[in-house]
Amino acid sequence: MYKISTLNKISPVGLARLTDDYTITETVEEANGIILRSYSMHEMDLSDELLAVGRAGAGVNNIPLDKCAQQGIVVFNAPGANANAVKELCLSGLFLAARNIPEGLEWAKTLVGTEGVGKAVEKGKGQFAGTEIKGKTLGVIGLGAIGAMVANAAEDLGMNVIGYDPFLSIKAAHSLSSTVAIVNDLKSLYPECDYITIHVPATDETKGMIDAAAFAQMKDGVVFLNFARDKLVNDADLLAAIGSGKVKKYITDFPNDTVIGQKGIITLPHLGASSAEAEDNCASMAVDQVMDYLENGNITNSVNMPACTLGPKKGTRVSVISKADAGALEKVAAVCDGDVINKVRGDYAYTLGETSGDVDASAIAGDGIIRVRVLK
């Protein structure tokens, strides 16, 4: 019996996928798997019982990835499961900015108790006249699951779309409209766009990538949308760009102490993945991946270990997390009479083997071997 702990409220649809071989525990120290959303694990002590962590979403900055890898704990996320929800909110952001909707809503509230509201509306509505997005140019930075969907939808709405992604995958390329113009550098994208939206992960390399130098290359009066992560934008440079008129509006799903309440900035309360459908999809994907690892040793969509799968378990399976140079492949091959697969990611390796006989886990132990499981 495997024990699963949830550190956030997780969709019942996702948890319903757990079979009778699983039980939910409130004692996290005894859990073999954790399913969570935004709860921070950085200050947690990680139990020796813990084998897998499933993030019901894409971002994993709330999980100590290196610490988990060092202890042989596989961390999964759910890429693409919330893509449609974020896409729809991003499109909403385009309309909010183009048609001055937030300002209009706030002004309309001031008319409560006014005599002749209809006449007041007709007299005052001109101050909120906006523009249409049809015929305008949208730049999409990052063409993964979300970025590609935003690009395609924007084209369907009549926009011209320019995309940039130095790591464009074959899968994403196939899902992207053939009429989206792809550029090889941001210098070719920035000056052409009326609107720019960013959809890249927050890493050390991308932190603050939208800075003064980036804003300087953009068209005057550009509208910038950020439904990825706030750390991608240098807030001080953003405020300066808004103050100078370089950036007309900034729409973000990530309010913080610097941008909240500032003129020219529309902040939404991190609603990107907050739809019933997205929460169900993310939880289901996270649960399925954790179950597949616990039962079969397969790794799909891990953020700290290499992808590695042998499909459904046929007999006894040997699962080994090790340092990349620990020689785990040879050790597992020596005790298995079936298929053996070995994958490396950075400093770590994962080896999975199939055998028809019994295996003594101690025969695989040694320097650099972090965790050995024998699955029957």
Tab-separated table of N, CA and C in Angstrom, residues 5-12 15 24 34-41 53-56 62-63 283:
chain	number	residue	atom	x	y	z
A	5	SER	N	0.410	12.031	0.362
A	5	SER	CA	0.060	13.207	1.146
A	5	SER	C	-0.195	14.378	0.202
A	6	THR	N	-1.181	15.200	0.512
A	6	THR	CA	-1.484	16.385	-0.295
A	6	THR	C	-1.181	17.621	0.550
A	7	LEU	N	-0.369	18.532	0.014
A	7	LEU	CA	0.017	19.721	0.766
A	7	LEU	C	-0.836	20.930	0.408
A	8	ASN	N	-1.678	20.780	-0.590
A	8	ASN	CA	-2.664	21.797	-0.960
A	8	ASN	C	-3.979	21.095	-1.227
A	9	LYS	N	-5.015	21.880	-1.412
A	9	LYS	CA	-6.279	21.311	-1.857
A	9	LYS	C	-6.107	20.860	-3.303
A	10	ILE	N	-6.258	19.563	-3.522
A	10	ILE	CA	-6.048	18.971	-4.843
A	10	ILE	C	-7.389	18.526	-5.417
A	11	SER	N	-7.543	18.715	-6.714
A	11	SER	CA	-8.787	18.360	-7.390
A	11	SER	C	-9.219	16.928	-7.069
A	12	PRO	N	-10.449	16.734	-6.639
A	12	PRO	CA	-10.967	15.382	-6.393
A	12	PRO	C	-10.928	14.514	-7.642
A	15	LEU	N	-7.412	13.064	-7.654
A	15	LEU	CA	-7.204	12.097	-6.577
A	15	LEU	C	-8.029	10.834	-6.791
A	24	ILE	N	-4.631	8.031	1.282
A	24	ILE	CA	-4.244	9.409	1.581
A	24	ILE	C	-3.886	9.505	3.064
A	34	ILE	N	4.002	12.819	-2.661
A	34	ILE	CA	3.350	14.081	-2.310
A	34	ILE	C	2.771	14.691	-3.581
A	35	ILE	N	1.517	15.129	-3.500
A	35	ILE	CA	0.884	15.886	-4.579
A	35	ILE	C	0.614	17.285	-4.029
A	36	LEU	N	1.066	18.317	-4.742
A	36	LEU	CA	0.902	19.675	-4.246
A	36	LEU	C	0.730	20.647	-5.396
A	37	ARG	N	0.380	21.870	-5.023
A	37	ARG	CA	0.305	22.960	-6.001
A	37	ARG	C	1.368	23.994	-5.641
A	38	SER	N	1.025	25.002	-4.837
A	38	SER	CA	1.962	26.100	-4.577
A	38	SER	C	2.625	26.038	-3.209
A	39	TYR	N	2.302	25.065	-2.396
A	39	TYR	CA	2.894	24.957	-1.058
A	39	TYR	C	4.417	24.894	-1.160
A	40	SER	N	5.115	25.656	-0.326
A	40	SER	CA	6.579	25.667	-0.372
A	40	SER	C	7.163	24.530	0.457
A	41	MET	N	7.997	23.716	-0.193
A	41	MET	CA	8.648	22.591	0.476
A	41	MET	C	10.088	22.914	0.903
A	53	VAL	N	7.428	13.425	-5.842
A	53	VAL	CA	6.643	14.636	-5.619
A	53	VAL	C	5.994	15.004	-6.948
A	54	GLY	N	4.685	15.201	-6.935
A	54	GLY	CA	3.967	15.574	-8.152
A	54	GLY	C	3.401	16.972	-8.024
A	55	ARG	N	3.876	17.886	-8.865
A	55	ARG	CA	3.375	19.265	-8.858
A	55	ARG	C	2.201	19.351	-9.817
A	56	ALA	N	1.034	19.685	-9.286
A	56	ALA	CA	-0.167	19.801	-10.112
A	56	ALA	C	-0.178	21.157	-10.800
A	62	ASN	N	8.665	26.222	-5.958
A	62	ASN	CA	8.320	25.965	-4.562
A	62	ASN	C	8.856	24.624	-4.060
A	63	ILE	N	9.615	23.922	-4.907
A	63	ILE	CA	10.128	22.594	-4.563
A	63	ILE	C	11.655	22.607	-4.627
A	283	ALA	N	-3.996	17.995	-11.795
A	283	ALA	CA	-3.986	16.984	-10.739
A	283	ALA	C	-3.966	15.581	-11.326
